[in-house]
Amino acid sequence: MKLKFIIKNLTYVFAFTLSLSICAQNNETNNWLFGQYAGLNFETPDNVQAINNSSMFAPAGCASISDFDGNLLFYTNSQTIWNKNHDTMANGANINGNAGADQNSIIVPIPNSVDQYYVFSIGTDGFYYSTVDMTANVGLGEVIENDILLLSGAEIGKVTAVHHDDGQSIWVLTTKKNDNDDYFSFYAYKINTDGTIDNPIITDNLYFAGRKEGIMKFSPDGTKIAISNFLDDDVNKHLYTFTFDSSNGEVSNRRSLFTTKVFFEVVSAYGLAFSKDSNKLYATLRRQGMLDTSTGTVPEDSEKKDLLVQYDLETYNGGSEITILHENIGVTIPGSLQLAKNGKIYRALTESPDIGSDNVGVINSPLNLESAVNYNHTGIQLSGSFSRLGLPNFIQSYFRTRITSDTFCKDKVALFEVDTYSNITAAQWDFGDGNTSNDIIPSHTYESTGTFNITATITVNDRQITTSKRISVFDTPDLIASQELIQCDSDTDGISVFNLNNIKERILDNYLEEEFTFFESFEDADQNSNPISNPENYTNLVPNQEVFAKVYNSNGCPSITSFFLNAIYTETIDIPDFYVCENSDNIDNNDEGLFMILEIKEHVREALNIPITTDINFYPSLADAQTTQNDIRSNLTSSTTTVWIRAEESGLACSGLAPINLIVNSVPIIDLEDEYTFCQNEPIVLTGHNSNTRFEWLNSSGELLFNTRQFTSYTSGTYTHIAYKVLNGVECSNSKTFTLIQNEPPIFENIDVDLNYDNNTIVVEVSGNSNYEYSIDNLNFYGNANTYTFQHIPSGIQTIYVRDINQCEETIFKKLYLIGYPKFITPNNDSKNDFWRIKGVDTNNFESIRIFDRYGKLIAILNEQNSFTWDGKRKDITMPTNDYWFKVIYKDGESATGHFTLKH
């Protein structure tokens, strides 16, 4: 197998049809010779034996054939033909073939001559056939014609075969690349009943990007083709299926199958095999690695995996539905797959490209899905010989013949049928229980359960073929007849709504494991026609109506029984309302309450005097109560609502239906604030809402302080008020926790003054546990916080007053000196800004004013002698232009500072 290059081209597929009568179908496939001197014998399908006397080394493709009785005739690797004695057949050497090709040969019997065969081979330059005559050399055979060219070309690499729709001819299929583009086309050649080969039926419009490396297989029923392309570094084009018309040889409906579920992962396809029913496809894959999109190749050090996968062709929709059945990490080359006469699929195994394996894998149950296929990776040991890449190539319709019947039930009539490649003209059946039949499609009834071996010997094309199947006969459900569903009727007409599913537990013990269907007549039930479409909400047609239930168990076996629908009149029942508090769900003000189902049941039992033997269930609606659907089993959180009660006696007999109102009471009103502030030496008095009937006031330790409507306290702290109210006979409660804070006198924390002549700003901050208001005249107060800003305040002596908003405490105050002063002076005797002096405060309040230079040196002291005025001089020397600082010291000890500029 060549793995170095990706070749994008078009494959021609050639199909040749050969007229043939086959006896003892599958016996032609009794002997498999393949690999490194390996072989298998299927004479006993349940006990396959290894053959170890082969003379053939076949690294890849090969073929073998047996006679109608299953005796080995000859085998080939496409270059040499060996006879049944494992010697080279006369003229059987140097056949034009290619032993290294993946699928290089196939053997087809020639019709009307039971002893002659065509051997088709693929050489390096074309597709050939040779003719073998088994009457020569005392039954050892001779190649009487060899290397007859059917199709020339180097890009031919696959071949398979299947019966024609007429059941006598055979199609042989191969592939070749187009001469004028990179696609492959399909050729269908019919080999007629006289052995002649017609001109090909060519299908060349499918744009199939094929490759000669890989495998091609027909499905056993001849309707499908599967093709693998073994590519090293391409993310697609690995695996395809097509539709084949076995009546005219046309190929259509190209479909690509995913080989991986991972983007940019390269997974090549190789071996292929269909299940016996043609609905499952199996493939061997190799994970090459992740494609490097920058180079278009797979790195050489990528992790390799050898995979066996399954595709369910009945459900595959073009997505990535791949079931991985087995995988090996590090195995570099996958092997071929081949269906056998026993219905199992065998897998060629290798250790490496040059080293074979002494085992063959086996898919034991390929008709099943996923792990139920029961794959055994070391299914058969080859006893000293070795498997390589290939397994023998056969006409795939050899494996079609099978008994199709699947479900067998005790005391039930079953039809038996064989699916095969041609018309059946006669049949002999043995049902394995001592009974037989000569009908082609017989019916039979098993009177006991157990395992039985069915054998059918059919006549096809004047030859007999025997096939068998091991079956299990299962018991049918044991149903209890003449049961009754009793429903409550609101009038006297005997008509009501029933949930037919409620009968299940009355007619069958293990009803949860079975499938029920309901019918209005036995005939409908027997014929599976007109099932009742709404069994969970069925209105009976007549009083005491008989209804039929057809029940299938897990084995697919049915039984039918009937039961009766009885609607009994019951009077309407008045049930007292049931009440809960709005906060019973632990959530306030959501208008919902928590209704405890057990408490409602006790409420109903006491109100109606219902005995404990009567079951009570709750439903959202009357229809649900009638059909016993959507029952309310857990406690219900809801706003005020109405639910329905269904009372039942033993056996699901309805004894009453009635509504009950579930009402959510409103909770007591509490209109307290979260926090209250009160004055020292004065109590705070709070009052509960007048609509409530009972009151409790608790401290933070939970001690009861008052049980009256009014609450009085002199103490700060956290308290809880619980209010109670009786409504509809139910006392509901509500609670609220609040805080009392006793006022404390405020304290000045900070006063910031921004002096700007008569446009001063004052920011006052106080501390305390209340809100405060502020004034500068002790008459008009402003604010409601712990800080306030006064703006546009004139210079002079001002007093700030602060009191709490409730006027519980004494007002505090503080005197401020708001002095105005010039920001600069120009002492140049022009009578403008020649002197610096304080404005806004009477000089009688000053102790002194001191002026400093920028370095803190005392320049001047202003006092009463100089009228608190500075002329810009120190010791009669005018000071230079600069910034100067001053400090005002008041007689009461307060002081103020600032700075100004002297300019010249």
GROMACS .gro file of N, CA, C and O in nm, residues 399-464:
model
  264
  399PHE      N    1  -2.324  -1.347   0.067
  399PHE     CA    2  -2.353  -1.335   0.210
  399PHE      C    3  -2.492  -1.277   0.238
  399PHE      O    4  -2.525  -1.248   0.352
  400ARG      N    5  -2.573  -1.262   0.132
  400ARG     CA    6  -2.704  -1.200   0.150
  400ARG      C    7  -2.806  -1.294   0.212
  400ARG      O    8  -2.891  -1.251   0.291
  401THR      N    9  -2.802  -1.420   0.174
  401THR     CA   10  -2.909  -1.514   0.213
  401THR      C   11  -2.920  -1.523   0.365
  401THR      O   12  -2.823  -1.556   0.434
  402ARG      N   13  -3.039  -1.494   0.415
  402ARG     CA   14  -3.061  -1.496   0.560
  402ARG      C   15  -3.209  -1.506   0.589
  402ARG      O   16  -3.293  -1.466   0.509
  403ILE      N   17  -3.240  -1.564   0.703
  403ILE     CA   18  -3.377  -1.566   0.753
  403ILE      C   19  -3.403  -1.431   0.820
  403ILE      O   20  -3.332  -1.394   0.914
  404THR      N   21  -3.503  -1.358   0.772
  404THR     CA   22  -3.522  -1.221   0.818
  404THR      C   23  -3.611  -1.209   0.940
  404THR      O   24  -3.611  -1.105   1.005
  405SER      N   25  -3.691  -1.309   0.971
  405SER     CA   26  -3.783  -1.298   1.084
  405SER      C   27  -3.703  -1.283   1.213
  405SER      O   28  -3.603  -1.351   1.235
  406ASP      N   29  -3.751  -1.193   1.302
  406ASP     CA   30  -3.674  -1.161   1.423
  406ASP      C   31  -3.750  -1.187   1.553
  406ASP      O   32  -3.689  -1.228   1.652
  407THR      N   33  -3.878  -1.158   1.559
  407THR     CA   34  -3.952  -1.165   1.685
  407THR      C   35  -4.040  -1.290   1.686
  407THR      O   36  -4.123  -1.310   1.596
  408PHE      N   37  -4.024  -1.371   1.791
  408PHE     CA   38  -4.100  -1.495   1.802
  408PHE      C   39  -4.160  -1.503   1.943
  408PHE      O   40  -4.088  -1.491   2.043
  409CYS      N   41  -4.290  -1.523   1.947
  409CYS     CA   42  -4.363  -1.523   2.074
  409CYS      C   43  -4.444  -1.650   2.086
  409CYS      O   44  -4.505  -1.698   1.987
  410LYS      N   45  -4.448  -1.702   2.205
  410LYS     CA   46  -4.524  -1.822   2.233
  410LYS      C   47  -4.672  -1.800   2.199
  410LYS      O   48  -4.730  -1.696   2.231
  411ASP      N   49  -4.730  -1.901   2.131
  411ASP     CA   50  -4.873  -1.902   2.096
  411ASP      C   51  -4.912  -1.790   2.001
  411ASP      O   52  -5.031  -1.758   1.989
  412LYS      N   53  -4.815  -1.732   1.931
  412LYS     CA   54  -4.844  -1.628   1.833
  412LYS      C   55  -4.796  -1.675   1.696
  412LYS      O   56  -4.685  -1.729   1.683
  413VAL      N   57  -4.879  -1.654   1.594
  413VAL     CA   58  -4.843  -1.694   1.459
  413VAL      C   59  -4.729  -1.605   1.409
  413VAL      O   60  -4.737  -1.483   1.417
  414ALA      N   61  -4.624  -1.667   1.359
  414ALA     CA   62  -4.510  -1.593   1.304
  414ALA      C   63  -4.489  -1.633   1.159
  414ALA      O   64  -4.503  -1.750   1.124
  415LEU      N   65  -4.457  -1.535   1.074
  415LEU     CA   66  -4.425  -1.560   0.935
  415LEU      C   67  -4.274  -1.575   0.920
  415LEU      O   68  -4.197  -1.503   0.984
  416PHE      N   69  -4.231  -1.665   0.834
  416PHE     CA   70  -4.090  -1.693   0.812
  416PHE      C   71  -4.056  -1.664   0.667
  416PHE      O   72  -4.130  -1.703   0.575
  417GLU      N   73  -3.943  -1.593   0.646
  417GLU     CA   74  -3.906  -1.553   0.512
  417GLU      C   75  -3.755  -1.550   0.499
  417GLU      O   76  -3.684  -1.521   0.595
  418VAL      N   77  -3.707  -1.583   0.378
  418VAL     CA   78  -3.565  -1.579   0.349
  418VAL      C   79  -3.540  -1.467   0.249
  418VAL      O   80  -3.611  -1.454   0.149
  419ASP      N   81  -3.437  -1.385   0.278
  419ASP     CA   82  -3.393  -1.282   0.184
  419ASP      C   83  -3.270  -1.335   0.111
  419ASP      O   84  -3.173  -1.376   0.174
  420THR      N   85  -3.274  -1.336  -0.022
  420THR     CA   86  -3.161  -1.383  -0.100
  420THR      C   87  -3.153  -1.304  -0.229
  420THR      O   88  -3.232  -1.213  -0.253
  421TYR      N   89  -3.056  -1.339  -0.316
  421TYR     CA   90  -3.026  -1.260  -0.434
  421TYR      C   91  -3.111  -1.294  -0.555
  421TYR      O   92  -3.102  -1.228  -0.658
  422SER      N   93  -3.195  -1.401  -0.549
  422SER     CA   94  -3.275  -1.441  -0.665
  422SER      C   95  -3.408  -1.497  -0.618
  422SER      O   96  -3.432  -1.515  -0.498
  423ASN      N   97  -3.495  -1.526  -0.715
  423ASN     CA   98  -3.627  -1.580  -0.682
  423ASN      C   99  -3.615  -1.719  -0.621
  423ASN      O  100  -3.537  -1.804  -0.669
  424ILE      N  101  -3.693  -1.741  -0.516
  424ILE     CA  102  -3.697  -1.873  -0.451
  424ILE      C  103  -3.811  -1.952  -0.514
  424ILE      O  104  -3.927  -1.908  -0.514
  425THR      N  105  -3.779  -2.070  -0.568
  425THR     CA  106  -3.883  -2.153  -0.634
  425THR      C  107  -3.933  -2.264  -0.544
  425THR      O  108  -4.039  -2.323  -0.571
  426ALA      N  109  -3.861  -2.299  -0.439
  426ALA     CA  110  -3.906  -2.402  -0.345
  426ALA      C  111  -3.832  -2.381  -0.214
  426ALA      O  112  -3.726  -2.317  -0.208
  427ALA      N  113  -3.890  -2.437  -0.105
  427ALA     CA  114  -3.827  -2.423   0.026
  427ALA      C  115  -3.865  -2.539   0.116
  427ALA      O  116  -3.976  -2.596   0.104
  428GLN      N  117  -3.773  -2.578   0.199
  428GLN     CA  118  -3.798  -2.678   0.302
  428GLN      C  119  -3.757  -2.617   0.437
  428GLN      O  120  -3.641  -2.580   0.455
  429TRP      N  121  -3.854  -2.605   0.528
  429TRP     CA  122  -3.830  -2.540   0.657
  429TRP      C  123  -3.832  -2.643   0.769
  429TRP      O  124  -3.918  -2.733   0.773
  430ASP      N  125  -3.739  -2.629   0.860
  430ASP     CA  126  -3.739  -2.704   0.986
  430ASP      C  127  -3.738  -2.600   1.098
  430ASP      O  128  -3.642  -2.526   1.113
  431PHE      N  129  -3.848  -2.597   1.176
  431PHE     CA  130  -3.863  -2.493   1.277
  431PHE      C  131  -3.793  -2.525   1.409
  431PHE      O  132  -3.801  -2.447   1.504
  432GLY      N  133  -3.728  -2.640   1.417
  432GLY     CA  134  -3.649  -2.673   1.535
  432GLY      C  135  -3.728  -2.727   1.651
  432GLY      O  136  -3.670  -2.757   1.755
  433ASP      N  137  -3.862  -2.739   1.635
  433ASP     CA  138  -3.945  -2.793   1.743
  433ASP      C  139  -4.017  -2.919   1.699
  433ASP      O  140  -4.119  -2.958   1.759
  434GLY      N  141  -3.966  -2.984   1.592
  434GLY     CA  142  -4.029  -3.103   1.538
  434GLY      C  143  -4.127  -3.075   1.426
  434GLY      O  144  -4.183  -3.169   1.369
  435ASN      N  145  -4.149  -2.950   1.394
  435ASN     CA  146  -4.243  -2.914   1.287
  435ASN      C  147  -4.166  -2.864   1.165
  435ASN      O  148  -4.060  -2.802   1.177
  436THR      N  149  -4.224  -2.891   1.047
  436THR     CA  150  -4.161  -2.852   0.921
  436THR      C  151  -4.267  -2.792   0.830
  436THR      O  152  -4.387  -2.796   0.857
  437SER      N  153  -4.219  -2.735   0.718
  437SER     CA  154  -4.309  -2.679   0.618
  437SER      C  155  -4.237  -2.674   0.484
  437SER      O  156  -4.115  -2.660   0.478
  438ASN      N  157  -4.317  -2.687   0.375
  438ASN     CA  158  -4.263  -2.674   0.240
  438ASN      C  159  -4.308  -2.544   0.173
  438ASN      O  160  -4.286  -2.525   0.054
  439ASP      N  161  -4.373  -2.456   0.250
  439ASP     CA  162  -4.413  -2.327   0.195
  439ASP      C  163  -4.290  -2.238   0.181
  439ASP      O  164  -4.197  -2.242   0.263
  440ILE      N  165  -4.293  -2.153   0.079
  440ILE     CA  166  -4.181  -2.060   0.062
  440ILE      C  167  -4.182  -1.956   0.175
  440ILE      O  168  -4.077  -1.922   0.230
  441ILE      N  169  -4.300  -1.902   0.208
  441ILE     CA  170  -4.315  -1.810   0.322
  441ILE      C  171  -4.416  -1.873   0.417
  441ILE      O  172  -4.536  -1.846   0.412
  442PRO      N  173  -4.371  -1.962   0.504
  442PRO     CA  174  -4.464  -2.033   0.591
  442PRO      C  175  -4.498  -1.951   0.715
  442PRO      O  176  -4.431  -1.853   0.748
  443SER      N  177  -4.601  -1.996   0.785
  443SER     CA  178  -4.634  -1.945   0.917
  443SER      C  179  -4.625  -2.059   1.016
  443SER      O  180  -4.648  -2.176   0.980
  444HIS      N  181  -4.591  -2.022   1.140
  444HIS     CA  182  -4.575  -2.127   1.241
  444HIS      C  183  -4.599  -2.065   1.378
  444HIS      O  184  -4.568  -1.948   1.402
  445THR      N  185  -4.654  -2.148   1.469
  445THR     CA  186  -4.679  -2.105   1.606
  445THR      C  187  -4.603  -2.196   1.701
  445THR      O  188  -4.619  -2.318   1.699
  446TYR      N  189  -4.517  -2.133   1.784
  446TYR     CA  190  -4.446  -2.209   1.886
  446TYR      C  191  -4.532  -2.219   2.011
  446TYR      O  192  -4.588  -2.119   2.058
  447GLU      N  193  -4.541  -2.341   2.064
  447GLU     CA  194  -4.626  -2.364   2.181
  447GLU      C  195  -4.550  -2.357   2.312
  447GLU      O  196  -4.610  -2.373   2.419
  448SER      N  197  -4.421  -2.334   2.304
  448SER     CA  198  -4.341  -2.321   2.426
  448SER      C  199  -4.230  -2.220   2.402
  448SER      O  200  -4.195  -2.189   2.288
  449THR      N  201  -4.177  -2.170   2.512
  449THR     CA  202  -4.065  -2.077   2.502
  449THR      C  203  -3.934  -2.155   2.497
  449THR      O  204  -3.930  -2.274   2.528
  450GLY      N  205  -3.828  -2.087   2.458
  450GLY     CA  206  -3.699  -2.152   2.452
  450GLY      C  207  -3.619  -2.107   2.332
  450GLY      O  208  -3.655  -2.013   2.261
  451THR      N  209  -3.507  -2.176   2.308
  451THR     CA  210  -3.418  -2.147   2.196
  451THR      C  211  -3.432  -2.258   2.092
  451THR      O  212  -3.429  -2.377   2.127
  452PHE      N  213  -3.445  -2.217   1.966
  452PHE     CA  214  -3.469  -2.314   1.858
  452PHE      C  215  -3.377  -2.280   1.740
  452PHE      O  216  -3.348  -2.163   1.714
  453ASN      N  217  -3.333  -2.384   1.667
  453ASN     CA  218  -3.254  -2.367   1.546
  453ASN      C  219  -3.345  -2.384   1.425
  453ASN      O  220  -3.397  -2.493   1.401
  454ILE      N  221  -3.364  -2.274   1.351
  454ILE     CA  222  -3.445  -2.277   1.229
  454ILE      C  223  -3.352  -2.304   1.112
  454ILE      O  224  -3.246  -2.241   1.100
  455THR      N  225  -3.394  -2.395   1.022
  455THR     CA  226  -3.317  -2.422   0.901
  455THR      C  227  -3.410  -2.411   0.781
  455THR      O  228  -3.522  -2.463   0.782
  456ALA      N  229  -3.363  -2.339   0.679
  456ALA     CA  230  -3.439  -2.326   0.554
  456ALA      C  231  -3.348  -2.368   0.439
  456ALA      O  232  -3.239  -2.312   0.423
  457THR      N  233  -3.392  -2.466   0.363
  457THR     CA  234  -3.321  -2.505   0.241
  457THR      C  235  -3.406  -2.457   0.124
  457THR      O  236  -3.517  -2.509   0.100
  458ILE      N  237  -3.355  -2.355   0.054
  458ILE     CA  238  -3.430  -2.293  -0.054
  458ILE      C  239  -3.371  -2.334  -0.188
  458ILE      O  240  -3.253  -2.371  -0.198
  459THR      N  241  -3.455  -2.329  -0.291
  459THR     CA  242  -3.409  -2.358  -0.427
  459THR      C  243  -3.404  -2.227  -0.504
  459THR      O  244  -3.504  -2.157  -0.516
  460VAL      N  245  -3.283  -2.194  -0.551
  460VAL     CA  246  -3.259  -2.072  -0.627
  460VAL      C  247  -3.182  -2.110  -0.753
  460VAL      O  248  -3.077  -2.176  -0.745
  461ASN      N  249  -3.236  -2.073  -0.869
  461ASN     CA  250  -3.168  -2.105  -0.996
  461ASN      C  251  -3.138  -2.254  -1.007
  461ASN      O  252  -3.029  -2.295  -1.050
  462ASP      N  253  -3.237  -2.335  -0.966
  462ASP     CA  254  -3.229  -2.482  -0.974
  462ASP      C  255  -3.121  -2.540  -0.884
  462ASP      O  256  -3.079  -2.654  -0.903
  463ARG      N  257  -3.074  -2.464  -0.785
  463ARG     CA  258  -2.976  -2.514  -0.691
  463ARG      C  259  -3.028  -2.488  -0.549
  463ARG      O  260  -3.099  -2.392  -0.526
  464GLN      N  261  -2.990  -2.575  -0.458
  464GLN     CA  262  -3.035  -2.563  -0.320
  464GLN      C  263  -2.933  -2.487  -0.236
  464GLN      O  264  -2.812  -2.507  -0.248
   0.00000   0.00000   0.00000
